Amino acid sequence: MAYYLGIDLGGTNIAVGVVDENYQIIGRGKNKTRVPCSSEEMCEQLAVTAFAALEDAGVTIDDIPWVGIGTPGTVNRELGVVEFSNNLYFNNFPLKRMLQERMKKEVIVENDANAAAYGEYQAGALKGARNALAITLGTGVGSGIIIDGKIYSGSNFCAGEMGHTVIVFNGRHCSCGRDGCWERYSSATGLIISTKEAMLANPDKESPIWKLVDGNLDNVNGRTAFDAMRAGDPVGKKVVDEYIAYLGCGLANCVNTLQPDILCIGGGICNEGETMLAPVREYVDREQYGGAKVRTKICKAQLGNDAGIIGAALLGK
C-alpha cells in the first residue's frame, strides 16, 4: 500500500491528510494557523500538524515518498519559494528548503488553488479530462488550470487568476488593486455585498428577505438571497438572477479562453446544486463562442474541502 501526505495551508487553518493509493484520506491533523510569525515558526506549525496526521494514520514519515503542500500566494514551484502571500505575510519564503530540513523528506510546494484543481483532476470531478478548470467560490474566486494533464502556472507562476479578470468596467474595487474583478461579484463575499445593497434599496422589514435575517444586515450570508427567492421574495430573485449572470459571464470568459473538457465549480454556494448550476449552464451555452461542436461540461466539484489536501498529497505524481 502506498501512502502520500498533503498539507493544505490556509490563512485560518492548517489541514493535513494522509492519502492512500485509492486517494482516500486515512489520517488527519488540523491546527489553527498562527500568523504573522517567523519562517521557522511556520515550518514548526506545519511539521507538528503533519506528524499528527501521520500518527493518526498509523504510518511514519518513512512510509511516504514526499510531502506536498498547497499554500496561498505566488509560488515558484521549481525553487519551492513562496514569493508573495499577503494573507500569510510571506515574502520570498524558502518553504521547500526549510520544511525539508525540519521533516527530513522531499517537499513539493504549489499554489493552493492549483493543488485543489489537481486533487479534482486526480480523484474528483475532473478525473479523465485532458484539459480542465476548477473554480472555487469562496471569500474570493480561486481557480486552477490543467492543460494536457499538468498544472498550468505560466512563465511567472502567476497564471490562472481568473477571479481577477474584470467583468464590470470601473466596478467594485478589489484588494488586488483593480476595479470590477469577477471575484467582487461572483464570490460568496460578492454575493453578500449584492444582497445587502439590494436590501438597503428595498428597506421593507416585513419582506421575506429581511425576516430571514431578523432585520439585521449582519446576518446576511451566501444563502440569504437564494432562501428569499424560494420564499417568493422578488428582491431575493433579483439578486440571484444578477448573481447567476455575473457568474455565467465570468465562466463564459473562462470557456472561451481555454475551452476545457470539464469545468467544475466548488465552494459553499454550490450547495445550491442545480438551482444555481442549471441557469449557469444555460447562460454559458448562450455566450460560448459559436461553432464549437464539443461543449465544455460544467459540474459541481466532488472533493469539497479535501481537494487541497488530496491534490497536495499527489503533487509528486
PDB file of C-alpha atoms in Angstrom:
ATOM      1  CA  MET A   1       0.000   0.000   0.000  1.00  0.00           C
ATOM      2  CA  ALA A   2       1.319   3.437  -0.983  1.00  0.00           C
ATOM      3  CA  TYR A   3       0.743   6.494   1.202  1.00  0.00           C
ATOM      4  CA  TYR A   4       1.033  10.213   0.459  1.00  0.00           C
ATOM      5  CA  LEU A   5       0.946  13.263   2.706  1.00  0.00           C
ATOM      6  CA  GLY A   6      -0.725  16.543   1.752  1.00  0.00           C
ATOM      7  CA  ILE A   7      -0.791  19.861   3.601  1.00  0.00           C
ATOM      8  CA  ASP A   8      -3.442  22.498   2.879  1.00  0.00           C
ATOM      9  CA  LEU A   9      -2.102  25.725   4.391  1.00  0.00           C
ATOM     10  CA  GLY A  10      -4.789  28.369   4.825  1.00  0.00           C
ATOM     11  CA  GLY A  11      -4.948  31.746   6.462  1.00  0.00           C
ATOM     12  CA  THR A  12      -7.180  30.292   9.198  1.00  0.00           C
ATOM     13  CA  ASN A  13      -6.285  26.592   9.450  1.00  0.00           C
ATOM     14  CA  ILE A  14      -3.548  24.116   8.595  1.00  0.00           C
ATOM     15  CA  ALA A  15      -5.209  20.890   7.430  1.00  0.00           C
ATOM     16  CA  VAL A  16      -3.128  17.778   6.742  1.00  0.00           C
ATOM     17  CA  GLY A  17      -4.144  14.387   5.420  1.00  0.00           C
ATOM     18  CA  VAL A  18      -2.503  11.042   4.759  1.00  0.00           C
ATOM     19  CA  VAL A  19      -3.876   9.708   1.466  1.00  0.00           C
ATOM     20  CA  ASP A  20      -3.766   6.051   0.426  1.00  0.00           C
ATOM     21  CA  GLU A  21      -3.347   4.667  -3.102  1.00  0.00           C
ATOM     22  CA  ASN A  22      -7.128   4.762  -3.578  1.00  0.00           C
ATOM     23  CA  TYR A  23      -6.983   8.512  -2.852  1.00  0.00           C
ATOM     24  CA  GLN A  24      -8.869   8.144   0.430  1.00  0.00           C
ATOM     25  CA  ILE A  25      -7.787  10.191   3.471  1.00  0.00           C
ATOM     26  CA  ILE A  26      -6.916   7.717   6.232  1.00  0.00           C
ATOM     27  CA  GLY A  27      -5.436  10.096   8.815  1.00  0.00           C
ATOM     28  CA  ARG A  28      -5.801  13.784   9.589  1.00  0.00           C
ATOM     29  CA  GLY A  29      -4.186  16.614  11.508  1.00  0.00           C
ATOM     30  CA  LYS A  30      -5.511  20.133  11.976  1.00  0.00           C
ATOM     31  CA  ASN A  31      -4.395  23.286  13.781  1.00  0.00           C
ATOM     32  CA  LYS A  32      -5.165  26.979  13.705  1.00  0.00           C
ATOM     33  CA  THR A  33      -2.708  28.977  11.579  1.00  0.00           C
ATOM     34  CA  ARG A  34      -0.797  31.392  13.789  1.00  0.00           C
ATOM     35  CA  VAL A  35       0.301  34.392  11.719  1.00  0.00           C
ATOM     36  CA  PRO A  36       2.225  36.575  11.420  1.00  0.00           C
ATOM     37  CA  CYS A  37       5.185  34.500  12.585  1.00  0.00           C
ATOM     38  CA  SER A  38       8.794  33.772  11.671  1.00  0.00           C
ATOM     39  CA  SER A  39       9.667  31.316   8.898  1.00  0.00           C
ATOM     40  CA  GLU A  40      10.964  28.874  11.497  1.00  0.00           C
ATOM     41  CA  GLU A  41       7.715  29.077  13.496  1.00  0.00           C
ATOM     42  CA  MET A  42       5.634  28.463  10.350  1.00  0.00           C
ATOM     43  CA  CYS A  43       7.654  25.366   9.468  1.00  0.00           C
ATOM     44  CA  GLU A  44       7.239  24.126  13.027  1.00  0.00           C
ATOM     45  CA  GLN A  45       3.446  24.582  12.833  1.00  0.00           C
ATOM     46  CA  LEU A  46       3.350  22.668   9.540  1.00  0.00           C
ATOM     47  CA  ALA A  47       5.589  19.858  10.771  1.00  0.00           C
ATOM     48  CA  VAL A  48       3.718  19.352  14.056  1.00  0.00           C
ATOM     49  CA  THR A  49       0.378  19.133  12.219  1.00  0.00           C
ATOM     50  CA  ALA A  50       1.834  16.810   9.570  1.00  0.00           C
ATOM     51  CA  PHE A  51       3.315  14.412  12.135  1.00  0.00           C
ATOM     52  CA  ALA A  52      -0.045  14.373  13.944  1.00  0.00           C
ATOM     53  CA  ALA A  53      -1.722  13.250  10.691  1.00  0.00           C
ATOM     54  CA  LEU A  54       0.890  10.518  10.198  1.00  0.00           C
ATOM     55  CA  GLU A  55       0.318   9.295  13.736  1.00  0.00           C
ATOM     56  CA  ASP A  56      -3.452   9.345  13.195  1.00  0.00           C
ATOM     57  CA  ALA A  57      -2.985   7.171  10.081  1.00  0.00           C
ATOM     58  CA  GLY A  58      -0.627   4.776  11.851  1.00  0.00           C
ATOM     59  CA  VAL A  59       2.234   5.370   9.399  1.00  0.00           C
ATOM     60  CA  THR A  60       5.629   7.077   9.667  1.00  0.00           C
ATOM     61  CA  ILE A  61       7.482   9.683   7.632  1.00  0.00           C
ATOM     62  CA  ASP A  62       9.470   6.784   6.104  1.00  0.00           C
ATOM     63  CA  ASP A  63       6.255   5.380   4.583  1.00  0.00           C
ATOM     64  CA  ILE A  64       5.667   8.407   2.315  1.00  0.00           C
ATOM     65  CA  PRO A  65       7.680   9.422  -0.782  1.00  0.00           C
ATOM     66  CA  TRP A  66       7.301  13.196  -0.377  1.00  0.00           C
ATOM     67  CA  VAL A  67       5.412  15.945   1.448  1.00  0.00           C
ATOM     68  CA  GLY A  68       3.131  18.037  -0.770  1.00  0.00           C
ATOM     69  CA  ILE A  69       1.869  21.438   0.322  1.00  0.00           C
ATOM     70  CA  GLY A  70      -0.624  23.894  -1.163  1.00  0.00           C
ATOM     71  CA  THR A  71      -0.269  27.479   0.018  1.00  0.00           C
ATOM     72  CA  PRO A  72      -1.943  30.772  -0.906  1.00  0.00           C
ATOM     73  CA  GLY A  73       0.162  33.165  -2.927  1.00  0.00           C
ATOM     74  CA  THR A  74       2.619  33.226  -5.800  1.00  0.00           C
ATOM     75  CA  VAL A  75       4.623  30.004  -5.640  1.00  0.00           C
ATOM     76  CA  ASN A  76       7.825  29.319  -7.581  1.00  0.00           C
ATOM     77  CA  ARG A  77       7.397  25.567  -7.720  1.00  0.00           C
ATOM     78  CA  GLU A  78      10.851  24.986  -9.245  1.00  0.00           C
ATOM     79  CA  LEU A  79      12.570  26.596  -6.268  1.00  0.00           C
ATOM     80  CA  GLY A  80       9.879  25.839  -3.703  1.00  0.00           C
ATOM     81  CA  VAL A  81       9.738  29.517  -2.717  1.00  0.00           C
ATOM     82  CA  VAL A  82       6.545  31.392  -1.808  1.00  0.00           C
ATOM     83  CA  GLU A  83       7.384  34.675  -3.483  1.00  0.00           C
ATOM     84  CA  PHE A  84       4.416  36.541  -2.012  1.00  0.00           C
ATOM     85  CA  SER A  85       1.343  35.762   0.064  1.00  0.00           C
ATOM     86  CA  ASN A  86      -0.406  38.746   1.620  1.00  0.00           C
ATOM     87  CA  ASN A  87      -2.682  36.788   3.976  1.00  0.00           C
ATOM     88  CA  LEU A  88       0.218  34.806   5.436  1.00  0.00           C
ATOM     89  CA  TYR A  89       2.746  37.672   5.386  1.00  0.00           C
ATOM     90  CA  PHE A  90       5.181  35.649   3.237  1.00  0.00           C
ATOM     91  CA  ASN A  91       7.825  37.374   1.137  1.00  0.00           C
ATOM     92  CA  ASN A  92      10.303  35.107  -0.679  1.00  0.00           C
ATOM     93  CA  PHE A  93       9.791  32.389   1.930  1.00  0.00           C
ATOM     94  CA  PRO A  94      12.045  29.339   1.123  1.00  0.00           C
ATOM     95  CA  LEU A  95       9.349  26.912   2.270  1.00  0.00           C
ATOM     96  CA  LYS A  96      10.677  23.845   0.439  1.00  0.00           C
ATOM     97  CA  ARG A  97      14.204  24.066   1.836  1.00  0.00           C
ATOM     98  CA  MET A  98      13.176  24.893   5.388  1.00  0.00           C
ATOM     99  CA  LEU A  99      10.422  22.273   5.676  1.00  0.00           C
ATOM    100  CA  GLN A 100      12.704  19.635   4.141  1.00  0.00           C
ATOM    101  CA  GLU A 101      15.272  20.376   6.830  1.00  0.00           C
ATOM    102  CA  ARG A 102      12.591  20.094   9.524  1.00  0.00           C
ATOM    103  CA  MET A 103      10.864  16.938   8.235  1.00  0.00           C
ATOM    104  CA  LYS A 104      13.846  15.180   6.580  1.00  0.00           C
ATOM    105  CA  LYS A 105      11.743  14.452   3.493  1.00  0.00           C
ATOM    106  CA  GLU A 106      11.378  15.811  -0.066  1.00  0.00           C
ATOM    107  CA  VAL A 107       8.873  18.719  -0.129  1.00  0.00           C
ATOM    108  CA  ILE A 108       6.861  19.910  -3.140  1.00  0.00           C
ATOM    109  CA  VAL A 109       5.218  23.358  -2.913  1.00  0.00           C
ATOM    110  CA  GLU A 110       2.308  24.573  -5.061  1.00  0.00           C
ATOM    111  CA  ASN A 111      -0.325  27.306  -5.032  1.00  0.00           C
ATOM    112  CA  ASP A 112      -3.382  26.175  -3.045  1.00  0.00           C
ATOM    113  CA  ALA A 113      -5.935  26.696  -5.840  1.00  0.00           C
ATOM    114  CA  ASN A 114      -3.704  24.743  -8.230  1.00  0.00           C
ATOM    115  CA  ALA A 115      -3.371  21.948  -5.673  1.00  0.00           C
ATOM    116  CA  ALA A 116      -7.159  21.786  -5.261  1.00  0.00           C
ATOM    117  CA  ALA A 117      -7.629  21.640  -9.037  1.00  0.00           C
ATOM    118  CA  TYR A 118      -5.076  18.833  -9.227  1.00  0.00           C
ATOM    119  CA  GLY A 119      -6.966  16.964  -6.499  1.00  0.00           C
ATOM    120  CA  GLU A 120     -10.182  17.174  -8.515  1.00  0.00           C
ATOM    121  CA  TYR A 121      -8.217  16.095 -11.606  1.00  0.00           C
ATOM    122  CA  GLN A 122      -6.694  13.047  -9.931  1.00  0.00           C
ATOM    123  CA  ALA A 123      -9.609  11.898  -7.801  1.00  0.00           C
ATOM    124  CA  GLY A 124     -12.709  14.036  -8.314  1.00  0.00           C
ATOM    125  CA  ALA A 125     -14.911  15.812 -10.845  1.00  0.00           C
ATOM    126  CA  LEU A 126     -12.116  16.435 -13.365  1.00  0.00           C
ATOM    127  CA  LYS A 127     -10.905  12.827 -13.469  1.00  0.00           C
ATOM    128  CA  GLY A 128     -10.326  11.580 -17.016  1.00  0.00           C
ATOM    129  CA  ALA A 129     -10.130  15.064 -18.568  1.00  0.00           C
ATOM    130  CA  ARG A 130      -7.125  16.174 -20.593  1.00  0.00           C
ATOM    131  CA  ASN A 131      -7.812  19.900 -20.225  1.00  0.00           C
ATOM    132  CA  ALA A 132      -9.782  21.086 -17.215  1.00  0.00           C
ATOM    133  CA  LEU A 133     -10.538  24.043 -14.985  1.00  0.00           C
ATOM    134  CA  ALA A 134     -11.554  24.194 -11.318  1.00  0.00           C
ATOM    135  CA  ILE A 135     -13.269  27.309  -9.962  1.00  0.00           C
ATOM    136  CA  THR A 136     -13.831  27.781  -6.222  1.00  0.00           C
ATOM    137  CA  LEU A 137     -16.373  30.340  -4.998  1.00  0.00           C
ATOM    138  CA  GLY A 138     -15.282  31.335  -1.501  1.00  0.00           C
ATOM    139  CA  THR A 139     -14.013  34.546   0.056  1.00  0.00           C
ATOM    140  CA  GLY A 140     -12.628  35.206  -3.427  1.00  0.00           C
ATOM    141  CA  VAL A 141     -12.773  33.250  -6.677  1.00  0.00           C
ATOM    142  CA  GLY A 142      -9.991  30.672  -6.819  1.00  0.00           C
ATOM    143  CA  SER A 143      -9.056  28.870  -9.998  1.00  0.00           C
ATOM    144  CA  GLY A 144      -6.695  26.167 -11.180  1.00  0.00           C
ATOM    145  CA  ILE A 145      -5.953  25.227 -14.783  1.00  0.00           C
ATOM    146  CA  ILE A 146      -4.973  21.760 -16.001  1.00  0.00           C
ATOM    147  CA  ILE A 147      -3.578  21.538 -19.552  1.00  0.00           C
ATOM    148  CA  ASP A 148      -2.543  18.171 -21.003  1.00  0.00           C
ATOM    149  CA  GLY A 149      -2.707  16.679 -17.514  1.00  0.00           C
ATOM    150  CA  LYS A 150      -0.382  19.240 -15.903  1.00  0.00           C
ATOM    151  CA  ILE A 151      -0.959  22.284 -13.705  1.00  0.00           C
ATOM    152  CA  TYR A 152      -0.550  25.416 -15.821  1.00  0.00           C
ATOM    153  CA  SER A 153       1.103  28.267 -13.937  1.00  0.00           C
ATOM    154  CA  GLY A 154       2.511  30.421 -16.747  1.00  0.00           C
ATOM    155  CA  SER A 155       6.021  31.775 -17.193  1.00  0.00           C
ATOM    156  CA  ASN A 156       5.993  33.522 -13.801  1.00  0.00           C
ATOM    157  CA  PHE A 157       3.913  31.062 -11.675  1.00  0.00           C
ATOM    158  CA  CYS A 158       1.016  33.563 -11.509  1.00  0.00           C
ATOM    159  CA  ALA A 159      -1.268  32.175 -14.231  1.00  0.00           C
ATOM    160  CA  GLY A 160      -4.846  31.130 -13.618  1.00  0.00           C
ATOM    161  CA  GLU A 161      -6.080  34.096 -11.577  1.00  0.00           C
ATOM    162  CA  MET A 162      -9.447  34.067 -13.310  1.00  0.00           C
ATOM    163  CA  GLY A 163     -11.033  35.843 -10.339  1.00  0.00           C
ATOM    164  CA  HIS A 164      -9.013  38.934 -11.241  1.00  0.00           C
ATOM    165  CA  THR A 165     -10.315  39.276 -14.771  1.00  0.00           C
ATOM    166  CA  VAL A 166     -12.581  42.329 -14.975  1.00  0.00           C
ATOM    167  CA  ILE A 167     -16.261  41.819 -15.837  1.00  0.00           C
ATOM    168  CA  VAL A 168     -17.579  45.274 -14.770  1.00  0.00           C
ATOM    169  CA  PHE A 169     -15.505  48.167 -16.088  1.00  0.00           C
ATOM    170  CA  ASN A 170     -14.785  50.622 -13.255  1.00  0.00           C
ATOM    171  CA  GLY A 171     -16.823  48.390 -10.922  1.00  0.00           C
ATOM    172  CA  ARG A 172     -16.289  47.452  -7.292  1.00  0.00           C
ATOM    173  CA  HIS A 173     -12.749  47.982  -6.046  1.00  0.00           C
ATOM    174  CA  CYS A 174     -10.784  44.771  -5.479  1.00  0.00           C
ATOM    175  CA  SER A 175      -7.995  44.105  -2.987  1.00  0.00           C
ATOM    176  CA  CYS A 176      -5.726  43.275  -5.947  1.00  0.00           C
ATOM    177  CA  GLY A 177      -5.875  46.940  -6.977  1.00  0.00           C
ATOM    178  CA  ARG A 178      -8.160  46.580  -9.996  1.00  0.00           C
ATOM    179  CA  ASP A 179     -11.795  47.681 -10.254  1.00  0.00           C
ATOM    180  CA  GLY A 180     -14.601  45.362 -11.319  1.00  0.00           C
ATOM    181  CA  CYS A 181     -12.890  41.996 -10.820  1.00  0.00           C
ATOM    182  CA  TRP A 182     -15.017  38.873 -11.309  1.00  0.00           C
ATOM    183  CA  GLU A 183     -14.463  37.811  -7.697  1.00  0.00           C
ATOM    184  CA  ARG A 184     -16.002  41.039  -6.414  1.00  0.00           C
ATOM    185  CA  TYR A 185     -19.320  39.863  -7.919  1.00  0.00           C
ATOM    186  CA  SER A 186     -19.235  36.054  -8.031  1.00  0.00           C
ATOM    187  CA  SER A 187     -17.505  35.071  -4.790  1.00  0.00           C
ATOM    188  CA  ALA A 188     -19.518  34.403  -1.630  1.00  0.00           C
ATOM    189  CA  THR A 189     -18.289  37.820  -0.473  1.00  0.00           C
ATOM    190  CA  GLY A 190     -19.576  39.423  -3.672  1.00  0.00           C
ATOM    191  CA  LEU A 191     -22.969  37.743  -3.315  1.00  0.00           C
ATOM    192  CA  ILE A 192     -23.277  39.030   0.256  1.00  0.00           C
ATOM    193  CA  ILE A 193     -22.413  42.575  -0.898  1.00  0.00           C
ATOM    194  CA  SER A 194     -25.041  42.380  -3.661  1.00  0.00           C
ATOM    195  CA  THR A 195     -27.644  41.048  -1.219  1.00  0.00           C
ATOM    196  CA  LYS A 196     -27.028  43.852   1.278  1.00  0.00           C
ATOM    197  CA  GLU A 197     -27.110  46.521  -1.448  1.00  0.00           C
ATOM    198  CA  ALA A 198     -30.464  45.221  -2.714  1.00  0.00           C
ATOM    199  CA  MET A 199     -31.909  45.084   0.802  1.00  0.00           C
ATOM    200  CA  LEU A 200     -30.842  48.647   1.564  1.00  0.00           C
ATOM    201  CA  ALA A 201     -32.536  49.732  -1.658  1.00  0.00           C
ATOM    202  CA  ASN A 202     -35.696  47.848  -0.549  1.00  0.00           C
ATOM    203  CA  PRO A 203     -35.891  48.506   3.215  1.00  0.00           C
ATOM    204  CA  ASP A 204     -39.294  46.865   3.893  1.00  0.00           C
ATOM    205  CA  LYS A 205     -38.564  44.994   7.136  1.00  0.00           C
ATOM    206  CA  GLU A 206     -41.725  42.894   6.670  1.00  0.00           C
ATOM    207  CA  SER A 207     -40.473  41.354   3.426  1.00  0.00           C
ATOM    208  CA  PRO A 208     -39.252  37.719   3.447  1.00  0.00           C
ATOM    209  CA  ILE A 209     -35.610  38.633   2.828  1.00  0.00           C
ATOM    210  CA  TRP A 210     -35.490  40.979   5.837  1.00  0.00           C
ATOM    211  CA  LYS A 211     -37.323  38.460   8.047  1.00  0.00           C
ATOM    212  CA  LEU A 212     -34.784  35.768   7.134  1.00  0.00           C
ATOM    213  CA  VAL A 213     -32.048  37.837   8.798  1.00  0.00           C
ATOM    214  CA  ASP A 214     -34.201  39.124  11.689  1.00  0.00           C
ATOM    215  CA  GLY A 215     -33.939  42.644  10.301  1.00  0.00           C
ATOM    216  CA  ASN A 216     -30.155  42.664  10.781  1.00  0.00           C
ATOM    217  CA  LEU A 217     -27.823  43.060   7.791  1.00  0.00           C
ATOM    218  CA  ASP A 218     -25.012  41.463   9.810  1.00  0.00           C
ATOM    219  CA  ASN A 219     -26.878  38.146   9.499  1.00  0.00           C
ATOM    220  CA  VAL A 220     -26.769  38.143   5.687  1.00  0.00           C
ATOM    221  CA  ASN A 221     -24.815  35.201   4.223  1.00  0.00           C
ATOM    222  CA  GLY A 222     -24.377  33.460   0.879  1.00  0.00           C
ATOM    223  CA  ARG A 223     -27.686  31.589   1.265  1.00  0.00           C
ATOM    224  CA  THR A 224     -29.884  34.580   2.124  1.00  0.00           C
ATOM    225  CA  ALA A 225     -30.815  35.623  -1.433  1.00  0.00           C
ATOM    226  CA  PHE A 226     -31.469  32.025  -2.532  1.00  0.00           C
ATOM    227  CA  ASP A 227     -33.630  31.344   0.548  1.00  0.00           C
ATOM    228  CA  ALA A 228     -35.538  34.586  -0.050  1.00  0.00           C
ATOM    229  CA  MET A 229     -36.111  33.660  -3.694  1.00  0.00           C
ATOM    230  CA  ARG A 230     -37.555  30.301  -2.608  1.00  0.00           C
ATOM    231  CA  ALA A 231     -39.810  32.190  -0.176  1.00  0.00           C
ATOM    232  CA  GLY A 232     -41.194  34.205  -3.107  1.00  0.00           C
ATOM    233  CA  ASP A 233     -39.293  37.435  -2.385  1.00  0.00           C
ATOM    234  CA  PRO A 234     -38.769  39.495  -5.588  1.00  0.00           C
ATOM    235  CA  VAL A 235     -35.663  41.149  -4.109  1.00  0.00           C
ATOM    236  CA  GLY A 236     -34.108  37.748  -3.477  1.00  0.00           C
ATOM    237  CA  LYS A 237     -34.949  36.618  -7.001  1.00  0.00           C
ATOM    238  CA  LYS A 238     -33.425  39.759  -8.498  1.00  0.00           C
ATOM    239  CA  VAL A 239     -30.187  39.249  -6.536  1.00  0.00           C
ATOM    240  CA  VAL A 240     -29.965  35.586  -7.559  1.00  0.00           C
ATOM    241  CA  ASP A 241     -30.660  36.369 -11.222  1.00  0.00           C
ATOM    242  CA  GLU A 242     -27.968  39.048 -11.177  1.00  0.00           C
ATOM    243  CA  TYR A 243     -25.552  36.722  -9.419  1.00  0.00           C
ATOM    244  CA  ILE A 244     -26.141  33.965 -11.987  1.00  0.00           C
ATOM    245  CA  ALA A 245     -25.457  36.485 -14.771  1.00  0.00           C
ATOM    246  CA  TYR A 246     -22.178  37.643 -13.201  1.00  0.00           C
ATOM    247  CA  LEU A 247     -21.068  34.068 -12.547  1.00  0.00           C
ATOM    248  CA  GLY A 248     -22.093  32.970 -16.035  1.00  0.00           C
ATOM    249  CA  CYS A 249     -20.284  35.899 -17.642  1.00  0.00           C
ATOM    250  CA  GLY A 250     -17.017  35.002 -15.931  1.00  0.00           C
ATOM    251  CA  LEU A 251     -17.412  31.295 -16.684  1.00  0.00           C
ATOM    252  CA  ALA A 252     -18.126  32.053 -20.355  1.00  0.00           C
ATOM    253  CA  ASN A 253     -14.896  34.066 -20.420  1.00  0.00           C
ATOM    254  CA  CYS A 254     -13.064  31.060 -18.979  1.00  0.00           C
ATOM    255  CA  VAL A 255     -14.602  28.686 -21.515  1.00  0.00           C
ATOM    256  CA  ASN A 256     -13.945  30.987 -24.464  1.00  0.00           C
ATOM    257  CA  THR A 257     -10.328  31.409 -23.357  1.00  0.00           C
ATOM    258  CA  LEU A 258      -9.441  27.808 -22.507  1.00  0.00           C
ATOM    259  CA  GLN A 259     -12.175  25.516 -23.926  1.00  0.00           C
ATOM    260  CA  PRO A 260     -11.582  22.840 -21.239  1.00  0.00           C
ATOM    261  CA  ASP A 261     -13.191  19.392 -21.417  1.00  0.00           C
ATOM    262  CA  ILE A 262     -14.655  19.893 -17.933  1.00  0.00           C
ATOM    263  CA  LEU A 263     -15.109  22.900 -15.678  1.00  0.00           C
ATOM    264  CA  CYS A 264     -16.005  22.146 -12.065  1.00  0.00           C
ATOM    265  CA  ILE A 265     -17.260  24.666  -9.526  1.00  0.00           C
ATOM    266  CA  GLY A 266     -16.687  24.304  -5.789  1.00  0.00           C
ATOM    267  CA  GLY A 267     -17.343  26.295  -2.635  1.00  0.00           C
ATOM    268  CA  GLY A 268     -20.283  26.603  -0.269  1.00  0.00           C
ATOM    269  CA  ILE A 269     -22.539  28.318  -2.818  1.00  0.00           C
ATOM    270  CA  CYS A 270     -22.506  25.077  -4.845  1.00  0.00           C
ATOM    271  CA  ASN A 271     -24.668  23.505  -2.144  1.00  0.00           C
ATOM    272  CA  GLU A 272     -27.499  25.220  -4.046  1.00  0.00           C
ATOM    273  CA  GLY A 273     -26.968  22.461  -6.622  1.00  0.00           C
ATOM    274  CA  GLU A 274     -28.995  22.642  -9.836  1.00  0.00           C
ATOM    275  CA  THR A 275     -30.789  25.782  -8.603  1.00  0.00           C
ATOM    276  CA  MET A 276     -27.517  27.522  -9.428  1.00  0.00           C
ATOM    277  CA  LEU A 277     -25.871  25.196 -11.960  1.00  0.00           C
ATOM    278  CA  ALA A 278     -28.760  24.771 -14.416  1.00  0.00           C
ATOM    279  CA  PRO A 279     -29.202  28.503 -15.239  1.00  0.00           C
ATOM    280  CA  VAL A 280     -25.402  28.961 -15.250  1.00  0.00           C
ATOM    281  CA  ARG A 281     -25.073  26.235 -17.902  1.00  0.00           C
ATOM    282  CA  GLU A 282     -27.799  27.908 -19.983  1.00  0.00           C
ATOM    283  CA  TYR A 283     -26.011  31.261 -19.732  1.00  0.00           C
ATOM    284  CA  VAL A 284     -22.615  29.845 -20.722  1.00  0.00           C
ATOM    285  CA  ASP A 285     -24.177  27.874 -23.574  1.00  0.00           C
ATOM    286  CA  ARG A 286     -25.646  31.105 -24.961  1.00  0.00           C
ATOM    287  CA  GLU A 287     -22.427  33.082 -24.510  1.00  0.00           C
ATOM    288  CA  GLN A 288     -19.919  30.446 -25.628  1.00  0.00           C
ATOM    289  CA  TYR A 289     -18.095  31.348 -28.827  1.00  0.00           C
ATOM    290  CA  GLY A 290     -20.108  29.966 -31.749  1.00  0.00           C
ATOM    291  CA  GLY A 291     -19.434  26.866 -33.753  1.00  0.00           C
ATOM    292  CA  ALA A 292     -17.927  24.624 -31.080  1.00  0.00           C
ATOM    293  CA  LYS A 293     -19.288  21.112 -31.614  1.00  0.00           C
ATOM    294  CA  VAL A 294     -17.817  19.792 -28.353  1.00  0.00           C
ATOM    295  CA  ARG A 295     -19.075  21.769 -25.378  1.00  0.00           C
ATOM    296  CA  THR A 296     -17.402  22.162 -22.011  1.00  0.00           C
ATOM    297  CA  LYS A 297     -19.100  20.100 -19.300  1.00  0.00           C
ATOM    298  CA  ILE A 298     -19.936  22.248 -16.253  1.00  0.00           C
ATOM    299  CA  CYS A 299     -20.434  20.361 -12.994  1.00  0.00           C
ATOM    300  CA  LYS A 300     -20.078  20.589  -9.235  1.00  0.00           C
ATOM    301  CA  ALA A 301     -16.700  19.798  -7.668  1.00  0.00           C
ATOM    302  CA  GLN A 302     -16.686  16.496  -5.775  1.00  0.00           C
ATOM    303  CA  LEU A 303     -13.979  16.640  -3.113  1.00  0.00           C
ATOM    304  CA  GLY A 304     -15.097  19.662  -1.099  1.00  0.00           C
ATOM    305  CA  ASN A 305     -12.587  20.882   1.475  1.00  0.00           C
ATOM    306  CA  ASP A 306     -10.449  17.777   0.897  1.00  0.00           C
ATOM    307  CA  ALA A 307      -9.484  18.778  -2.666  1.00  0.00           C
ATOM    308  CA  GLY A 308      -6.492  20.799  -1.475  1.00  0.00           C
ATOM    309  CA  ILE A 309      -5.208  18.027   0.786  1.00  0.00           C
ATOM    310  CA  ILE A 310      -5.571  15.284  -1.843  1.00  0.00           C
ATOM    311  CA  GLY A 311      -4.106  17.460  -4.591  1.00  0.00           C
ATOM    312  CA  ALA A 312      -1.123  18.452  -2.458  1.00  0.00           C
ATOM    313  CA  ALA A 313      -0.502  14.848  -1.462  1.00  0.00           C
ATOM    314  CA  LEU A 314      -0.386  13.752  -5.101  1.00  0.00           C
ATOM    315  CA  LEU A 315       1.794  16.593  -6.453  1.00  0.00           C
ATOM    316  CA  GLY A 316       4.734  14.240  -6.973  1.00  0.00           C
ATOM    317  CA  LYS A 317       2.648  12.185  -9.401  1.00  0.00           C
TER     318      LYS A 317
END
